[in-house]
Coordinates of C-alpha atoms in Angstrom, one line a residue:
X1 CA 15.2 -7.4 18.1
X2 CA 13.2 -9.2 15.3
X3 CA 13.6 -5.9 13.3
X4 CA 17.4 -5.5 14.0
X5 CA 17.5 -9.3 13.0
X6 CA 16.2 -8.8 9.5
X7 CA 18.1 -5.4 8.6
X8 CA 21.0 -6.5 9.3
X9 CA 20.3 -9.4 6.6
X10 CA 18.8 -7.0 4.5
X11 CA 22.2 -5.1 4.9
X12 CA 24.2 -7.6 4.1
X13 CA 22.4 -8.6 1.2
X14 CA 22.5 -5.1 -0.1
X15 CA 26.5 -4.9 0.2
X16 CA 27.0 -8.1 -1.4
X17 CA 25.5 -6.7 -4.4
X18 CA 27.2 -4.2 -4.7
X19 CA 30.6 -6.4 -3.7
X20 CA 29.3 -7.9 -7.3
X21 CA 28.8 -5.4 -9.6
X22 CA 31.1 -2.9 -8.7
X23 CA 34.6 -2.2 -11.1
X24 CA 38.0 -3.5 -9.5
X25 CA 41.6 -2.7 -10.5
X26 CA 43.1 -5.9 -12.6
X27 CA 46.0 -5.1 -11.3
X28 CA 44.8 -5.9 -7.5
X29 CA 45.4 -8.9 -5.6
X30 CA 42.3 -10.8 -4.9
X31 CA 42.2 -12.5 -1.5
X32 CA 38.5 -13.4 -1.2
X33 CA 35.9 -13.8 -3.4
X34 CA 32.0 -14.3 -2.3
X35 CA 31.3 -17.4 -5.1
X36 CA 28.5 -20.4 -5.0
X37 CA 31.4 -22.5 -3.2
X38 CA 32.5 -20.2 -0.5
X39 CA 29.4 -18.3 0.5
X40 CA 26.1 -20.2 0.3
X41 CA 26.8 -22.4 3.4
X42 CA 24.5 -21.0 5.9
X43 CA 21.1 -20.1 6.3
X44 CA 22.6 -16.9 7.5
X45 CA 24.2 -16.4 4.3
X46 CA 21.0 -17.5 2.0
X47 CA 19.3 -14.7 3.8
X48 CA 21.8 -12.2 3.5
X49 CA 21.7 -12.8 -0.2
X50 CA 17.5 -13.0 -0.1
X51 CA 18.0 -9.1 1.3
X52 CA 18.6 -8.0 -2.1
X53 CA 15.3 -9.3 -3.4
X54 CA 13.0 -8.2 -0.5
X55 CA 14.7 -4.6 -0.9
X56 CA 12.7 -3.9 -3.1
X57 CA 10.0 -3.6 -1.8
X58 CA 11.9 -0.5 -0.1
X59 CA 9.9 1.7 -3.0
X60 CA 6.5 1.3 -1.2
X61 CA 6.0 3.7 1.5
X62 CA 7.5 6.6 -1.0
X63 CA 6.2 9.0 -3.3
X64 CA 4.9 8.1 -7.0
X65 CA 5.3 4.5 -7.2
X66 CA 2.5 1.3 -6.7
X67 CA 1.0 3.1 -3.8
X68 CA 0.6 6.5 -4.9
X69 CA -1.3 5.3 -8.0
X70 CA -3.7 3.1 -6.1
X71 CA -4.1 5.7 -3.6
X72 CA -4.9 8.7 -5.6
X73 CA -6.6 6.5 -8.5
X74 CA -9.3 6.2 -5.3
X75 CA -11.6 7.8 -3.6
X76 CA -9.6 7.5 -0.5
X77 CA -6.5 10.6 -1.3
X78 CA -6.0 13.4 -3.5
X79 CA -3.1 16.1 -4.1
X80 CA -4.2 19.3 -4.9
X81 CA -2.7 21.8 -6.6
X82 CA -2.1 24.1 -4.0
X83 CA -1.2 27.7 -6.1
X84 CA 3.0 27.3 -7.3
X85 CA 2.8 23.7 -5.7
X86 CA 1.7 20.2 -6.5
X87 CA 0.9 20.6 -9.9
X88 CA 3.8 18.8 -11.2
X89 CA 2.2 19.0 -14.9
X90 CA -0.7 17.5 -14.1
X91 CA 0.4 13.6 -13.6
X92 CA -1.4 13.9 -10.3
X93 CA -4.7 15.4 -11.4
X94 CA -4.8 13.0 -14.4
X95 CA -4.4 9.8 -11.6
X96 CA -7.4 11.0 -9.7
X97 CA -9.4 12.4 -12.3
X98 CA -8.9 8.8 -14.2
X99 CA -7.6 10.4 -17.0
X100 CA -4.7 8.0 -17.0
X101 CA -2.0 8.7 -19.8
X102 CA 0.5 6.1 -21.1
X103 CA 3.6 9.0 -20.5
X104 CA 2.5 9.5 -16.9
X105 CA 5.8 9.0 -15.0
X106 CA 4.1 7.9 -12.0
X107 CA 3.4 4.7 -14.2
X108 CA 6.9 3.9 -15.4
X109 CA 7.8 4.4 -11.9
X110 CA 5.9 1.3 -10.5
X111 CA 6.8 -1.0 -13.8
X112 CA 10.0 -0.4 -12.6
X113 CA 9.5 -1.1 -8.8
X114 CA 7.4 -4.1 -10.1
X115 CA 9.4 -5.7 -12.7
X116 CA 12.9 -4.6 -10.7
X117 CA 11.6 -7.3 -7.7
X118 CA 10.9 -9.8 -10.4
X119 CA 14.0 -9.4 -12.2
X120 CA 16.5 -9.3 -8.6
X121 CA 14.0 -12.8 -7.8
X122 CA 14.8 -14.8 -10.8
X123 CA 18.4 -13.6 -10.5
X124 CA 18.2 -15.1 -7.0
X125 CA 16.5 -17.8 -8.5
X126 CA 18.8 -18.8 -11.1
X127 CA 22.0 -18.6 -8.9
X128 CA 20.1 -20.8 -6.2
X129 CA 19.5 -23.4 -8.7
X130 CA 22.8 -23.9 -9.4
X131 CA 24.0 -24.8 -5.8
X132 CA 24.5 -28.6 -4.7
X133 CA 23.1 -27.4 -1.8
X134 CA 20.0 -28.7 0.7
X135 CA 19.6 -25.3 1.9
X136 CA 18.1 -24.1 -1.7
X137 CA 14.5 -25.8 -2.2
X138 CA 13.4 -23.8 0.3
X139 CA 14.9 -20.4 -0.6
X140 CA 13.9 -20.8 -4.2
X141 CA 10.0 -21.3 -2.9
X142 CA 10.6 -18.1 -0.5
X143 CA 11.8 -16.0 -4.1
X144 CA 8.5 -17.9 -6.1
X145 CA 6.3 -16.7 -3.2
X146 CA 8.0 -12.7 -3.2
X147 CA 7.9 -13.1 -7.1
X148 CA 4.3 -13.9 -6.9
X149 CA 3.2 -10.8 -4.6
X150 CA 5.1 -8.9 -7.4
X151 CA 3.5 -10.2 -9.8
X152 CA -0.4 -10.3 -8.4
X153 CA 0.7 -6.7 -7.7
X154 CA 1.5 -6.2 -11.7
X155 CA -1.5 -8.0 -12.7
X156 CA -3.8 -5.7 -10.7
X157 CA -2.7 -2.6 -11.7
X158 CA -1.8 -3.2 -15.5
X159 CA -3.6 -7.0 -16.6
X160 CA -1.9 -7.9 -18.9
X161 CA 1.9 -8.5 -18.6
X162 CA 5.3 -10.3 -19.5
X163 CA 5.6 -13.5 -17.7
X164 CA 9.4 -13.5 -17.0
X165 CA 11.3 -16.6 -15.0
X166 CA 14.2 -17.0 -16.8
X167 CA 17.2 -15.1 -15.9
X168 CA 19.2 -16.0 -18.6
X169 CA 16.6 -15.5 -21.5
X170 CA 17.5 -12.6 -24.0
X171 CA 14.4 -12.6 -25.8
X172 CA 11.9 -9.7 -25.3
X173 CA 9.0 -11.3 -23.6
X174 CA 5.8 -11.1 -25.2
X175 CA 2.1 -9.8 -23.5
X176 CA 0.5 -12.2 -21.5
X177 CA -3.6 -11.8 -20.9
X178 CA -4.7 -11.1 -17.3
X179 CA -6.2 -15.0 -17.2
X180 CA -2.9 -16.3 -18.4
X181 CA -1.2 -14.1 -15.2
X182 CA -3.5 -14.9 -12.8
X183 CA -3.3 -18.7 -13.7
X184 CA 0.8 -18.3 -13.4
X185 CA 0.4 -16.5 -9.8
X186 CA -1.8 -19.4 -8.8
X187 CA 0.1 -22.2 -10.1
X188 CA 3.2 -20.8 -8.6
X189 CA 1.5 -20.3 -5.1
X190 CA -0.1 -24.0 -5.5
X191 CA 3.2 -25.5 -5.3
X192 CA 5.2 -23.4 -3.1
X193 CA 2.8 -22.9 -0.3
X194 CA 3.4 -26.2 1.2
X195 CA 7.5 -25.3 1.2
X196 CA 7.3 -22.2 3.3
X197 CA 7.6 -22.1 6.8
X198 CA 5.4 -21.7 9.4
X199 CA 6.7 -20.2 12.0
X200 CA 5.8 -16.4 12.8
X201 CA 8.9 -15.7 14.8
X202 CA 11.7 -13.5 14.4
X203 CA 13.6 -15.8 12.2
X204 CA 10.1 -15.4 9.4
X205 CA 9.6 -11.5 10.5
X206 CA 9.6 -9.7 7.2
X207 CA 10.1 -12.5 5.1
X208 CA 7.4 -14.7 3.1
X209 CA 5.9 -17.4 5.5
X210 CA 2.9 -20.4 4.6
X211 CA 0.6 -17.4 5.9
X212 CA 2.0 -14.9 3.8
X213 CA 1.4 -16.9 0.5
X214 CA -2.1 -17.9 1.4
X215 CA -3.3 -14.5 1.8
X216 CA -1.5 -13.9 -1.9
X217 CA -3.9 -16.8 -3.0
X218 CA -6.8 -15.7 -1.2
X219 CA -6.9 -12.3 -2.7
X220 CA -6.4 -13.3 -6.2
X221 CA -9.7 -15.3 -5.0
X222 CA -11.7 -13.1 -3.9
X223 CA -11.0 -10.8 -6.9
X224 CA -11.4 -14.1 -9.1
X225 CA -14.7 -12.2 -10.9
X226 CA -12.6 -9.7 -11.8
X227 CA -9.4 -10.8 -12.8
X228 CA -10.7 -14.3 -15.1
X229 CA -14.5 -13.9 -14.8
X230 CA -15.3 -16.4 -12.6
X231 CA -15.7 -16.1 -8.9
X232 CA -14.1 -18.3 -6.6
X233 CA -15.8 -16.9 -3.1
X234 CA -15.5 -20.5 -1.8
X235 CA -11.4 -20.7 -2.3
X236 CA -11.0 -17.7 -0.9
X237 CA -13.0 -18.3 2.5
X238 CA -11.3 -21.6 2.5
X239 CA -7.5 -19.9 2.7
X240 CA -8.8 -16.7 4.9
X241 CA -10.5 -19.8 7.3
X242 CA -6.8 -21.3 7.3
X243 CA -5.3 -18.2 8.4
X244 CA -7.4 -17.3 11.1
X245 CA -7.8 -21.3 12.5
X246 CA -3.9 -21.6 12.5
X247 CA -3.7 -19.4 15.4
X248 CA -0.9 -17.5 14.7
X249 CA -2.1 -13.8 14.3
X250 CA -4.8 -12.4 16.3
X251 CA -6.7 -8.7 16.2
X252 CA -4.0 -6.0 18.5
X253 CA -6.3 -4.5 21.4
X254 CA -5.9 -1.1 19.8
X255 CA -5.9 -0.6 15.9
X256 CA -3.2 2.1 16.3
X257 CA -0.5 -0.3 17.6
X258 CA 0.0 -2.1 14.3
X259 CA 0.7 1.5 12.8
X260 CA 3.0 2.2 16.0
X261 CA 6.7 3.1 15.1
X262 CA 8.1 0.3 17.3
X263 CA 5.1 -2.1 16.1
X264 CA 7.2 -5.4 15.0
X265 CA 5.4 -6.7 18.0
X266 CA 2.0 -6.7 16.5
X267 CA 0.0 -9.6 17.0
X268 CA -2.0 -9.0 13.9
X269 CA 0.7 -8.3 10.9
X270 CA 1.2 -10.9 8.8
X271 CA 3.5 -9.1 6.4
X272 CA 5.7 -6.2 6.8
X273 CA 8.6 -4.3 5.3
X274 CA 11.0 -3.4 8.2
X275 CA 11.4 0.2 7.7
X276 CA 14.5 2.0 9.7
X277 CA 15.4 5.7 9.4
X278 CA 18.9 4.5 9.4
X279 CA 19.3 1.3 8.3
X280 CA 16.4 1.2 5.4
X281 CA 14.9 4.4 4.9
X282 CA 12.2 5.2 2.2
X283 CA 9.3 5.7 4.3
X284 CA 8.7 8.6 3.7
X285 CA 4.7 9.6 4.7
X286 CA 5.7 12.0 7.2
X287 CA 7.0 14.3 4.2
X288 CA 4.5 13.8 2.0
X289 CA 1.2 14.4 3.8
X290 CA 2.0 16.9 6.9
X291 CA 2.2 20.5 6.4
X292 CA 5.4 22.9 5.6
X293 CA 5.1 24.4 9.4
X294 CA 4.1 21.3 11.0
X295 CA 8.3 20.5 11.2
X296 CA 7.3 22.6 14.4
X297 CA 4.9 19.8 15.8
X298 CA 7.2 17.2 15.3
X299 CA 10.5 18.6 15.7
X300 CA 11.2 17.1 12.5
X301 CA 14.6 17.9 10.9
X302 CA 13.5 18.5 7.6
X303 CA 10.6 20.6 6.4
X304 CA 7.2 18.5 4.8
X305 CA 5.9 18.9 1.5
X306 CA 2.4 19.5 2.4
X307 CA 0.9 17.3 -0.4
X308 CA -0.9 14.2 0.4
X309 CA -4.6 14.6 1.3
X310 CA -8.1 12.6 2.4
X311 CA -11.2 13.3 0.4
X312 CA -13.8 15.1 2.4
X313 CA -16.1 12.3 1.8
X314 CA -14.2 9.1 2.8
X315 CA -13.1 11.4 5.9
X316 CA -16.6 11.9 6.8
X317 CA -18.1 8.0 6.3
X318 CA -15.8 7.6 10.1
X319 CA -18.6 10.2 11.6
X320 CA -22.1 10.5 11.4
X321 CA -22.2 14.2 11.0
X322 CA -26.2 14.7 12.8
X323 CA -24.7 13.5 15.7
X324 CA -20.9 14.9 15.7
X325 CA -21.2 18.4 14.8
X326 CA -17.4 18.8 14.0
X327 CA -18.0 17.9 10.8
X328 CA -20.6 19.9 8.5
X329 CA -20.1 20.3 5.2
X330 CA -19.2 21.7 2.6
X331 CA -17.2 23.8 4.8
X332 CA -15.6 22.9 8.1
X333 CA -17.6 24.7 10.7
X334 CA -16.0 23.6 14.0
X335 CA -13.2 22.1 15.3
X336 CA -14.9 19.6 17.9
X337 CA -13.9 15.9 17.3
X338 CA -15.6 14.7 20.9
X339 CA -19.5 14.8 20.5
X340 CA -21.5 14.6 23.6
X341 CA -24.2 12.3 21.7
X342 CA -23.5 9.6 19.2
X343 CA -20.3 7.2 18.4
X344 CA -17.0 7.8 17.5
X345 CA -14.8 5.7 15.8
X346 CA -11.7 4.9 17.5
X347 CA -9.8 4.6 13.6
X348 CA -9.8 8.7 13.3
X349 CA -6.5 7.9 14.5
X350 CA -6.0 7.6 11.0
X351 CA -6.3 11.5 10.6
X352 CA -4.7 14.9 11.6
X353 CA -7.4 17.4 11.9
X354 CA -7.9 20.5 13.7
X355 CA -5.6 22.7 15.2
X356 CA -1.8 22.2 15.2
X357 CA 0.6 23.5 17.5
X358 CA 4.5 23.2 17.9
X359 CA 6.2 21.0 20.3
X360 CA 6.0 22.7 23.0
X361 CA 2.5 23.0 22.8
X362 CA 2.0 27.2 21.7
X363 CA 0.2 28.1 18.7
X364 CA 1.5 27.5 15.5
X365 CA 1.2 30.1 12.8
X366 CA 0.4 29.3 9.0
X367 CA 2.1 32.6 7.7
X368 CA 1.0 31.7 4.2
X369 CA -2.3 30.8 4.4
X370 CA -4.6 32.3 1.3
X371 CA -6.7 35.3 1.8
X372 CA -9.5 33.2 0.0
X373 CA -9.2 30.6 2.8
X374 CA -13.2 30.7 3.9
X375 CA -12.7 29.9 7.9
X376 CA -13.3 33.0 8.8
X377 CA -9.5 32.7 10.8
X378 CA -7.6 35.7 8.7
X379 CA -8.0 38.1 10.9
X380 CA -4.5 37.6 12.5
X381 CA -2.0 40.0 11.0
X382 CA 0.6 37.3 11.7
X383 CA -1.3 34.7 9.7
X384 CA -4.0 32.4 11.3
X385 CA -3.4 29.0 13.5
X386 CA -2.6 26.1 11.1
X387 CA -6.0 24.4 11.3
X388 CA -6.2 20.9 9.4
X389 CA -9.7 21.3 8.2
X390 CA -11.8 18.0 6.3
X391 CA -13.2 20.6 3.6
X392 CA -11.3 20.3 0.1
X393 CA -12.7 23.5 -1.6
X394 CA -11.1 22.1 -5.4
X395 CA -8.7 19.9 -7.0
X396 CA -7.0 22.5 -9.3
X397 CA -5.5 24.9 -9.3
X398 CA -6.4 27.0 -5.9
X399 CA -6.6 24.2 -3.3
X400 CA -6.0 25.7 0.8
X401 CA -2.5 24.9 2.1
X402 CA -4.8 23.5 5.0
X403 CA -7.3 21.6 3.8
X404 CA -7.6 18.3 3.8
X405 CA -7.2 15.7 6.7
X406 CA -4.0 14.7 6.6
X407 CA -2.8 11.0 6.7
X408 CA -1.7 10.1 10.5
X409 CA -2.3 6.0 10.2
X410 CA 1.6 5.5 11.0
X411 CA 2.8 7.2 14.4
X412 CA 5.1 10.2 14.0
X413 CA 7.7 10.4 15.7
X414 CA 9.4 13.3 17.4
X415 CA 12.4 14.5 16.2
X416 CA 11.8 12.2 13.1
X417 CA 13.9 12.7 9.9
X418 CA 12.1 12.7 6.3
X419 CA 12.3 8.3 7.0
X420 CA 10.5 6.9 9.2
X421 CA 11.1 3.6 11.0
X422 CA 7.4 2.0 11.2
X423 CA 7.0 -1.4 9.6
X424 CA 5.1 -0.7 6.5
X425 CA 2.0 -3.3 6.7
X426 CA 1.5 -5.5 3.2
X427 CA -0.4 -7.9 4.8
X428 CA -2.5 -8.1 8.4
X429 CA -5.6 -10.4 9.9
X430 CA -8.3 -7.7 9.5
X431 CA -8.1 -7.9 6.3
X432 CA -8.4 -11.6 6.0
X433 CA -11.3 -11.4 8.8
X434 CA -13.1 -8.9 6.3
X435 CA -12.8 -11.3 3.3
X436 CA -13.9 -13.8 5.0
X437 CA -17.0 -12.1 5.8
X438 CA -17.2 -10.4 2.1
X439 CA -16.8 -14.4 0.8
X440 CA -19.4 -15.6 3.4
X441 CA -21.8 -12.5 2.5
X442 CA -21.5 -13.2 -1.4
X443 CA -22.2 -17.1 -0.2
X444 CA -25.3 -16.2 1.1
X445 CA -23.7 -17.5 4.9
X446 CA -24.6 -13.7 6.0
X447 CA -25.0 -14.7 9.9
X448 CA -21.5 -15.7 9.9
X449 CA -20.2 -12.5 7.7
X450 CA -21.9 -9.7 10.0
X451 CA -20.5 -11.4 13.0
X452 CA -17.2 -11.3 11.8
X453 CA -17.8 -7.4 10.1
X454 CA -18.8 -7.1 13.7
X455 CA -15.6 -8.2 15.5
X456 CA -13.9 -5.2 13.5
X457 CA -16.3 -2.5 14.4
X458 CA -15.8 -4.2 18.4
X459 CA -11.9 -3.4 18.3
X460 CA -12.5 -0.1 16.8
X461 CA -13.8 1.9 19.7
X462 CA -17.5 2.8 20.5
X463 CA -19.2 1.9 17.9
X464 CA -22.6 0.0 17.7
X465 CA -22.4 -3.6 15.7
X466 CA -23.9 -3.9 12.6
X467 CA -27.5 -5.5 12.5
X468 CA -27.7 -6.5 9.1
X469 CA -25.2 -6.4 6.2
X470 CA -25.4 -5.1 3.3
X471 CA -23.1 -4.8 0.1
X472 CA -22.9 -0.9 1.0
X473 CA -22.0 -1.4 4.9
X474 CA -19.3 -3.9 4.4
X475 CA -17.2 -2.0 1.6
X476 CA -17.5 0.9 4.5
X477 CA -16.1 -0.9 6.5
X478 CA -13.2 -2.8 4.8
X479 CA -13.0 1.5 3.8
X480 CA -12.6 2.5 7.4
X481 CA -10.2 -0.1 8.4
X482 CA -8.0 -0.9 5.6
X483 CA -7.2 3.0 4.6
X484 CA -4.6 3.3 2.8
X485 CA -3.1 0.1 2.7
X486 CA -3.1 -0.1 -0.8
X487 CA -6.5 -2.1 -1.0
X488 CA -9.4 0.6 -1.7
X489 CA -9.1 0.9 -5.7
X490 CA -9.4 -3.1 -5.7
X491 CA -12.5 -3.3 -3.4
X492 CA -14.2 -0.4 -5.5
X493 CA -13.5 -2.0 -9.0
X494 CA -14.5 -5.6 -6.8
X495 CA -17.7 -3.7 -5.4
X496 CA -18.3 -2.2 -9.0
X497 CA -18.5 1.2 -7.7
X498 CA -14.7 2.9 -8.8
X499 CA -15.6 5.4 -11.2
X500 CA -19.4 5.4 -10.7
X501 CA -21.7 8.6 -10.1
X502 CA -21.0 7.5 -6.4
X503 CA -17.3 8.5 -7.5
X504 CA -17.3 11.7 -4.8
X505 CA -15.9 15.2 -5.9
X506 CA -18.3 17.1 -4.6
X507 CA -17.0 20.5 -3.4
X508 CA -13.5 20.5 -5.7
X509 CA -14.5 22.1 -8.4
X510 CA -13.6 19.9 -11.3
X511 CA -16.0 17.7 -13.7
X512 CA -15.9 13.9 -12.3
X513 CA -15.2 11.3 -15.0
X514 CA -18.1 8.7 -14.5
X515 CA -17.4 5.4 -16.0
X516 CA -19.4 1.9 -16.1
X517 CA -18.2 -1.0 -14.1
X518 CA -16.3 -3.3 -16.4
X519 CA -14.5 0.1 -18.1
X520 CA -11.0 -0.3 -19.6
X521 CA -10.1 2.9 -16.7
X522 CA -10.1 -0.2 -14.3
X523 CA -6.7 -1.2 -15.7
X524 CA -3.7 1.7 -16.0
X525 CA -1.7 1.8 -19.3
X526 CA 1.1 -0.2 -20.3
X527 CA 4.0 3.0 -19.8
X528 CA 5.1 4.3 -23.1
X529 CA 8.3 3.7 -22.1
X530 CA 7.9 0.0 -21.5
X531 CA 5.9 -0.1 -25.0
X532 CA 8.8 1.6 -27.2
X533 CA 11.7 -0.5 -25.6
X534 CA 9.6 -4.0 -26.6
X535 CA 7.4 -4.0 -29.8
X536 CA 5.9 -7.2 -28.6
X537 CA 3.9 -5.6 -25.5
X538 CA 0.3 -4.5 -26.6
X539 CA -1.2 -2.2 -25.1
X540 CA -4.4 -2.0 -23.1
X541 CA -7.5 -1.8 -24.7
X542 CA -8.9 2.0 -24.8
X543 CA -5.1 3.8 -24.6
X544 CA -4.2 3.7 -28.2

């Protein structure tokens, strides 16, 4: 119900958009008109018109926008070039590689995603500021907070950015530095916070709350070294301490619920976009990750891409390979994901690996799989079993059509279409729990941090808590449970490790581009594009 509560606002929203900008006949007889007067008399109808503005955020869970680039840019996915696919001229390498290019379209993509949100907010904005209405204070401060997350998202990937709040300006805006960004965000948050409601009900599912906000403050916090220079670990455990102590979120008994595709009754996310394969598709993970013949183990009606893919390394930091012998590499030896010794962690539920099969549960055949493929499994006139295997033999250009574990965080569902209908998670309470502890730790509180590191590894399955903590353990850790939400490029530029001769390629066959921490690769390019329509943006330092 929450969910079918905020798509139909989101709906709503969406046709009265395009009720406003779409060409009418003169000649036609007008007998209703949505206007300031008629329309904005209901929180029903504020909502309907907020729809447009968290819409938006509809370009997250698809291919080549803000996620891709943070995902790939990691250590945490890759796309190989898999013979006559995935090459697309090169984008993709160049993201992982960190050979980021101004003209990379992936880049222009999420300016666009970015700086669309921001523009359909002050739009919002502006019209809500010209109501005589007691409904609007309120509203407005729920745009400022969505404009900020847009904005702390802009100033992350690209620094330095246009600071844009007026609607009605027709001047190009100029550069702003990263400080001057980050001190906007923050102001912004400072006095809207107190104006957002409280409630984590289904009247505040999908929408910015009080909690919401905070957590936009406490990241820009926590990554206070980074962004200005000067750390503010204090602040941030202060805002993660107000989140946890208000009671309102606590951990799910079982990780893989708040990935579930009916998971809107997570006690644990904060922050959501409500996803619906109908109603608001976009989601779209299921295509980009799973294999071509794995339609077969979902019943899916359209046929995967067989792109997306998890590093070897990042796959294997979930198992201690002495103890689990299913994974030994360089080369995937078994297929055994149960040891009979050691721990497992309950969060390789984030993976596909090992054999597939179709529905039904029969063998399913990989007809194309490459005679190089070294599993020793070609013996099979008819093409061996489609095996997800951890090994990534390269990067470019002869990566296996079934390497790779493949991304299974979200639930799948059965007779899914290329959408999928899973809340996408911005925002959710392990995350605030681990920078709580990663404040505390850099506080020198580190009792306080591994017991809190510790209540994560306790949810996660059978795993043994931590006895000390170290710089190394924790970003494991926040690795393990926070894959691919969007947060792993930040920690390892936080952590001073993205780019480093700890940067993992082993095995793929390409030259690693090692880089100090502090390098200008921690910040993409401004887009060409973005530079040749407005003169006045510079660009960043080490792309001209």
């Amino acid at each position: 119900m929450k969910k079918l509560i905020n798509i139909r606002y989101f709906l709503i929203g969406l046709g009265i958009s395009y009720f406003a900008s779409s060409c009418v006949d003169l000649e036609e007889e007008v007998f209703s008109a949505v206007t300031a007067d008629n329309f904005f008399k209901t929180d029903e109808e504020f909502i309907s018109a907020l729809g447009q503005a968290y819409s938006s955020l509809g370009g997250l869970g698809n291919h080549s926008g803000l996620w891709s680039i943070n995902e790939i840019a990691s250590d945490e996915i890759v796309v190989s070039h898999k013979g006559g696919d995935w090459f697309d001229g090169g984008v993709l390498l160049q993201l992982h590689q960190h050979e980021f290019q101004p003209d990379n379209p992936f880049l222009q993509n999420t300016w666009n995603f970015l700086f669309g949100g921001i523009n359909t907010c002050n739009r919002l904005i502006f019209s809500f500021q010209q109501l005589d209405n007691p409904n609007s204070p309120a509203f407005i401060a729920e745009l400022r907070a969505l404009r900020a997350l847009y904005y702390y998202w802009a100033m992350d990937a690209f620094g330095n950015v246009p600071i844009v709040t007026d609607f009605t300006s027709t001047e190009a805006p100029d550069t702003k530095t990263r400080k001057e960004v980050y001190d906007f965000i923050l102001k912004e948050l400072n006095e809207i916070i107190p104006l957002l409601p409280v409630a984590k009900d289904g009247t505040t599912y999908g929408r910015m709350t009080k909690w919401a906000a905070l957590m936009i403050r406490m990241k820009l916090y926590l990554n206070a070294e980074v962004y200005t220079g000067t750390p503010q670990w204090a602040l941030a455990a202060a805002d993660a301490s107000e989140i946890i102590n208000s009671g309102r979120y606590s951990l799910s008994p079982s990780y893989k619920d708040n990935f579930a595709i009916n998971n809107s009754g997570s006690s644990e996310n904060i922050f959501v976009y409500p996803y619906d394969k109908v109603f608001a598709g976009g989601f779209n993970w299921v295509m980009m990750t799973l294999h071509i013949v794995s339609q077969s183990t979902f019943n899916l009606t359209q046929q995967p891409w067989n792109g997306y893919q998890t590093l070897e390394e990042f796959y294997n930091s979930y198992v201690d390979p002495e103890k689990n012998p299913g994974v030994q590499g360089p080369v995937w030896k078994g297929l055994a994901l149960q040891p009979s010794t050691g721990t497992i962690d309950g969060r390789l539920s984030n993976f596909l690996v090992g054999p597939q099969t179709r529905a039904d549960g029969t063998v399913l055949i990989d007809p194309g799989v490459e005679p190089t493929d070294p599993t020793g499994r070609n013996g099979d006139p008819n093409g061996p079993p489609l095996t997800f295997m951890p090994y990534l033999n390269e990067i470019s250009p002869g990566g296996l059509r079934q390497a790779g574990a493949r991304i299974a965080k979200y639930e799948f569902e059965m007779g899914g279409t290329n959408n999928m209908s899973n809340d996408f998670v911005i925002f959710r309470l392990s995350d605030v729990i681990l920078s709580l502890a990663e404040a505390r730790f850099r506080l020198g509180q580190t009792t306080e941090a591994l017991a809190l590191v510790n209540q994560i590894r306790a949810r996660a399955g059978n795993l043994s808590p931590f006895t000390t903590l170290t710089e190394e353990n924790l970003l494991a850790e926040r690795g393990r449970e926070m894959y691919v939400e969007m947060t792993r490029r930040q920690d390892l530029i936080r952590f001073k490790k993205y780019g480093s001769a700890w940067w993992p390629f082993a095995g793929m066959n390409r030259p690693k581009r090692v880089h100090s921490p502090g390098s200008f690769l921690e910040l993409f390019p401004i887009p060409a594009p973005q530079i040749l329509a407005n003169p006045k943006l510079k660009q960043n330092p080490g792309y001209n």
